[in-house]
């Protein structure tokens, strides 16, 4: 019976089900430099595909984790974040029906977020030079995200098979920064400012980010 | 190595004239695997002239011309006899394993012209035999009749034995620097002393470096360990080179007992087959790779004998037939298990004209449960008693007959259609101030319709299970049909119907409703009917029907390659008819589409489509 199930699943996955996901990064920053951050990964558009994949043990040579293993990884990340200096109120959600996972936390200053990203990359043994750095200058009320593109991500991406690369084809990245005061100027013209002028959004495709066609650096000047 | 690879590429597409010479008599009697390709059949399907003008032909000929400074216009100019059979074989001893190719020649002079001047200088000659060692492990040897390409790998375990190692002048690797700075034994001298002097007297130089350019590696400080390790490797390579030359000379020069004395090999040979493959029993090969200490664990393939396969290509089909030998006990067990035919009632639910694919099997559940412990006890020889005891306990607990009434052992799974289904997903909208709000949106998703059926004379247990599902609100029951709606664990809606001793499970409610009402109209063709009724296991896939039934939106998203591949491919069938003699057999057939001349050209065109840059 198992073999039949596998036969059907293997026939279905590659041919019929397209994949698509979105990553949303939200930072809400107070005047005093404290704030909250939320990261959400939403695979809901691909949920039929993921549900089918999760019935198998491996796909394209990669091991498929069980629900419990995914939950354990999330719990491990929450535990790590809780230990980080300046980080508090760490909460996570994982919806295994729609395949949406998110993590929220508060920070004392944005520099804490920079440490946190490095610690996470270290934990998951990701070597990357493409790490954004956040900075908030309280006196000058200026928030910056610095991001320098390096080709190593593209090199790693190009090493994937076409089939694996297709997963990223329709993947989107959304970044939102919200502030207590109005934005007077910003450097990244791909970003859009909200009606109340206190939030800024940038949407781009993940493949553009990987290939260096999009830049997520931004220097945002806030009113004093 | 590059030279060897180039030569092998040429081999597949060369040779045309000359008297048929069969080189099978040169393959040692105790070879573990043999493969062959009949080049005359290959070039009947793809004439040499056409091949020369094909993209691959041009690529090979241009490469040859560039490399040799010659002007090759035809693949036949390589000097290889193409109206004959090319062989590959594998042989293993406790010290070395050989992968060898035997290629009949029509003109050895033309072959020699393939080598450039520098390489030609390195050719050695012994009587009528000439040879070239391209690295410690590779050898090319030829006479006027045949070309012999050999690759030898020394067994990693062979030199682990310190006595053997010291016999060949190999010392244990030093644990610290001082250990190795002792008196160094002249390893070459030691080798000579120990060499088998009865063998042909050949002097082999240390292996040469391949003429490949490498990036300069960062300087590594040479320790006593690395130095000793390098020295050992040089000695091992030199020993291997000596062995390979002696071995190859023996093959070319002498008339030894050949594989033609092996009846199992002879069974694999068919004059109509384009290619054939034969392999000694897996247990034998598998054990050969393990050191003696682990031999006791190697019984699990016991009872499974040699494997053979043949490839046939003609105007209408590409066919691969394969067999595996079984010993008497296993053959008897499988004969009982396979003593079952597919339920004929299944056939009226097959719509051949629109079917995308199917899979069927028919095993006797009762025999399966009864024979399984016996098969296991045979495989785990050293734990035979324990497995036997476990088997008896299992038999005691299970009522094989009762289980066989619930699941008789035959099943048919059909992929009937593709349906676009609306599905919902969660995403986010952002208001004018970029506050996020969750929202549910819909999209169309194409899913296959699957219809499965299996026979059951006693559906009470299945009904009980389904009723339990109803009580737990997991299963919905209406008009005789049990429905499970999609969830995280089940990506599809599944509808179940118990009727006429058959359990139907389908993703399409319409199909199940029609079966329930008796209005489902099948139209099975004769080919598929014979396939299903005459075999214990079958599979069928129609790439064209899949392509035709795919919604335009889906084909639009698909890459051109996949779309073309599906649209231009013929049907594929797989079947296994159970035990014949003491062999279990299987056959794979791929139909050649009408617009293609023959199977070989069809596969070439598929290959071109796949590899063509986007």
GROMACS .gro file of C-alpha atoms in nm, chain A residues 16-206:
model
  191
   16UNK     CA    1   0.083   1.938  -1.127
   17UNK     CA    2   0.167   2.145  -0.829
   18UNK     CA    3   0.344   2.473  -0.862
   19UNK     CA    4   0.518   2.624  -0.567
   20UNK     CA    5   0.511   2.974  -0.432
   21UNK     CA    6   0.593   3.135  -0.102
   22UNK     CA    7   0.643   3.475   0.061
   23UNK     CA    8   0.873   3.605   0.334
   24UNK     CA    9   0.762   3.911   0.530
   25UNK     CA   10   0.991   4.111   0.753
   26UNK     CA   11   0.834   4.378   0.976
   27UNK     CA   12   1.014   4.615   1.210
   28UNK     CA   13   0.831   4.863   1.430
   29UNK     CA   14   1.067   5.116   1.581
   30UNK     CA   15   0.999   5.355   1.869
   31UNK     CA   16   1.155   5.699   1.905
   32UNK     CA   17   1.379   5.569   2.183
   33UNK     CA   18   1.522   5.298   1.955
   34UNK     CA   19   1.334   5.005   2.108
   35UNK     CA   20   1.098   4.809   1.894
   36UNK     CA   21   0.956   4.482   1.771
   37UNK     CA   22   1.035   4.260   1.481
   38UNK     CA   23   0.828   3.991   1.311
   39UNK     CA   24   0.937   3.743   1.048
   40UNK     CA   25   0.674   3.543   0.864
   41UNK     CA   26   0.719   3.268   0.609
   42UNK     CA   27   0.399   3.187   0.424
   43UNK     CA   28   0.380   2.871   0.210
   44UNK     CA   29   0.001   2.877   0.199
   45UNK     CA   30  -0.016   2.909  -0.181
   46UNK     CA   31   0.181   2.586  -0.210
   47UNK     CA   32   0.002   2.402   0.066
   48UNK     CA   33  -0.130   2.118  -0.152
   49UNK     CA   34   0.220   2.058  -0.279
   50UNK     CA   35   0.371   2.072   0.070
   51UNK     CA   36   0.103   1.845   0.213
   52UNK     CA   37   0.187   1.596  -0.065
   53UNK     CA   38   0.561   1.634  -0.007
   54UNK     CA   39   0.519   1.579   0.366
   55UNK     CA   40   0.369   1.238   0.296
   56UNK     CA   41   0.702   1.130   0.148
   57UNK     CA   42   1.034   1.074   0.321
   58UNK     CA   43   1.246   1.264   0.072
   59UNK     CA   44   1.214   1.473  -0.240
   60UNK     CA   45   1.477   1.554  -0.503
   61UNK     CA   46   1.731   1.392  -0.272
   62UNK     CA   47   1.644   1.610   0.029
   63UNK     CA   48   1.502   1.461   0.346
   64UNK     CA   49   1.150   1.582   0.420
   65UNK     CA   50   1.122   1.682   0.787
   66UNK     CA   51   0.827   1.568   0.994
   67UNK     CA   52   0.594   1.819   1.154
   68UNK     CA   53   0.752   1.744   1.492
   69UNK     CA   54   1.101   1.810   1.358
   70UNK     CA   55   0.994   2.146   1.212
   71UNK     CA   56   0.832   2.239   1.545
   72UNK     CA   57   1.150   2.136   1.730
   73UNK     CA   58   1.360   2.361   1.507
   74UNK     CA   59   1.126   2.654   1.570
   75UNK     CA   60   1.139   2.587   1.946
   76UNK     CA   61   1.519   2.573   1.928
   77UNK     CA   62   1.527   2.910   1.752
   78UNK     CA   63   1.292   3.061   2.012
   79UNK     CA   64   1.517   2.929   2.291
   80UNK     CA   65   1.823   3.078   2.122
   81UNK     CA   66   1.654   3.415   2.073
   82UNK     CA   67   1.542   3.424   2.436
   83UNK     CA   68   1.906   3.399   2.543
   84UNK     CA   69   2.018   3.686   2.319
   85UNK     CA   70   2.105   4.013   2.494
   86UNK     CA   71   1.844   4.284   2.441
   87UNK     CA   72   1.584   4.042   2.302
   88UNK     CA   73   1.261   3.964   2.487
   89UNK     CA   74   0.898   3.849   2.441
   90UNK     CA   75   0.995   3.589   2.184
   91UNK     CA   76   0.688   3.418   2.046
   92UNK     CA   77   0.639   3.182   1.757
   93UNK     CA   78   0.344   3.044   1.566
   94UNK     CA   79   0.333   2.751   1.329
   95UNK     CA   80   0.022   2.671   1.129
   96UNK     CA   81   0.058   2.328   0.970
   97UNK     CA   82  -0.272   2.356   0.784
   98UNK     CA   83  -0.178   2.661   0.580
   99UNK     CA   84   0.196   2.616   0.628
  100UNK     CA   85   0.262   2.958   0.774
  101UNK     CA   86   0.529   3.011   1.041
  102UNK     CA   87   0.620   3.330   1.218
  103UNK     CA   88   0.841   3.457   1.493
  104UNK     CA   89   0.795   3.783   1.689
  105UNK     CA   90   1.019   3.951   1.945
  106UNK     CA   91   1.100   4.284   2.108
  107UNK     CA   92   1.444   4.445   2.103
  108UNK     CA   93   1.610   4.714   2.311
  109UNK     CA   94   1.800   4.852   2.016
  110UNK     CA   95   1.837   4.751   1.652
  111UNK     CA   96   2.199   4.646   1.708
  112UNK     CA   97   2.052   4.351   1.902
  113UNK     CA   98   1.887   4.239   1.579
  114UNK     CA   99   2.223   4.243   1.400
  115UNK     CA  100   2.370   4.011   1.667
  116UNK     CA  101   2.067   3.791   1.648
  117UNK     CA  102   2.091   3.742   1.270
  118UNK     CA  103   2.458   3.648   1.300
  119UNK     CA  104   2.383   3.401   1.581
  120UNK     CA  105   2.106   3.239   1.377
  121UNK     CA  106   2.323   3.207   1.068
  122UNK     CA  107   2.591   3.053   1.284
  123UNK     CA  108   2.347   2.807   1.439
  124UNK     CA  109   2.229   2.691   1.097
  125UNK     CA  110   2.585   2.700   0.961
  126UNK     CA  111   2.498   2.942   0.683
  127UNK     CA  112   2.802   3.119   0.546
  128UNK     CA  113   2.688   3.436   0.378
  129UNK     CA  114   2.825   3.780   0.320
  130UNK     CA  115   2.478   3.907   0.227
  131UNK     CA  116   2.367   4.001   0.577
  132UNK     CA  117   2.177   4.324   0.622
  133UNK     CA  118   2.286   4.548   0.910
  134UNK     CA  119   2.039   4.775   1.089
  135UNK     CA  120   2.132   5.100   1.254
  136UNK     CA  121   1.934   5.373   1.429
  137UNK     CA  122   2.089   5.706   1.513
  138UNK     CA  123   1.872   5.843   1.791
  139UNK     CA  124   2.018   6.195   1.783
  140UNK     CA  125   1.979   6.233   1.412
  141UNK     CA  126   1.661   6.020   1.401
  142UNK     CA  127   1.794   5.827   1.109
  143UNK     CA  128   1.725   5.457   1.049
  144UNK     CA  129   1.940   5.265   0.802
  145UNK     CA  130   1.956   4.921   0.662
  146UNK     CA  131   2.284   4.849   0.492
  147UNK     CA  132   2.301   4.562   0.253
  148UNK     CA  133   2.590   4.478   0.024
  149UNK     CA  134   2.525   4.220  -0.242
  150UNK     CA  135   2.789   3.957  -0.291
  151UNK     CA  136   2.775   3.699  -0.566
  152UNK     CA  137   2.821   3.397  -0.338
  153UNK     CA  138   2.446   3.358  -0.296
  154UNK     CA  139   2.403   3.356  -0.672
  155UNK     CA  140   2.686   3.104  -0.705
  156UNK     CA  141   2.519   2.875  -0.451
  157UNK     CA  142   2.182   2.927  -0.620
  158UNK     CA  143   2.324   2.842  -0.961
  159UNK     CA  144   2.460   2.519  -0.821
  160UNK     CA  145   2.104   2.401  -0.757
  161UNK     CA  146   1.932   2.196  -1.025
  162UNK     CA  147   1.676   2.373  -1.247
  163UNK     CA  148   1.403   2.180  -1.071
  164UNK     CA  149   1.515   2.309  -0.730
  165UNK     CA  150   1.562   2.664  -0.861
  166UNK     CA  151   1.202   2.673  -0.984
  167UNK     CA  152   1.088   2.675  -0.620
  168UNK     CA  153   1.211   3.034  -0.596
  169UNK     CA  154   1.052   3.150  -0.922
  170UNK     CA  155   0.740   3.301  -0.768
  171UNK     CA  156   0.875   3.364  -0.419
  172UNK     CA  157   0.825   3.715  -0.284
  173UNK     CA  158   0.996   3.919  -0.016
  174UNK     CA  159   0.816   4.202   0.164
  175UNK     CA  160   0.985   4.437   0.405
  176UNK     CA  161   0.790   4.688   0.619
  177UNK     CA  162   0.936   4.941   0.862
  178UNK     CA  163   0.697   5.134   1.085
  179UNK     CA  164   0.794   5.441   1.289
  180UNK     CA  165   0.639   5.673   1.547
  181UNK     CA  166   0.732   5.983   1.356
  182UNK     CA  167   0.698   6.078   0.992
  183UNK     CA  168   0.951   5.986   0.728
  184UNK     CA  169   1.099   6.297   0.570
  185UNK     CA  170   1.324   6.127   0.316
  186UNK     CA  171   1.446   5.781   0.212
  187UNK     CA  172   1.720   5.665  -0.021
  188UNK     CA  173   1.577   5.349  -0.179
  189UNK     CA  174   1.344   5.450  -0.457
  190UNK     CA  175   1.209   5.094  -0.492
  191UNK     CA  176   1.040   5.141  -0.153
  192UNK     CA  177   0.697   5.305  -0.109
  193UNK     CA  178   0.590   5.530   0.174
  194UNK     CA  179   0.251   5.501   0.348
  195UNK     CA  180  -0.025   5.761   0.353
  196UNK     CA  181   0.048   5.862   0.713
  197UNK     CA  182   0.417   5.876   0.618
  198UNK     CA  183   0.510   5.660   0.915
  199UNK     CA  184   0.568   5.334   0.732
  200UNK     CA  185   0.768   5.223   0.433
  201UNK     CA  186   0.729   4.903   0.231
  202UNK     CA  187   0.943   4.728  -0.024
  203UNK     CA  188   0.829   4.426  -0.224
  204UNK     CA  189   1.056   4.227  -0.449
  205UNK     CA  190   1.103   3.883  -0.588
  206UNK     CA  191   1.346   3.659  -0.403
   0.00000   0.00000   0.00000
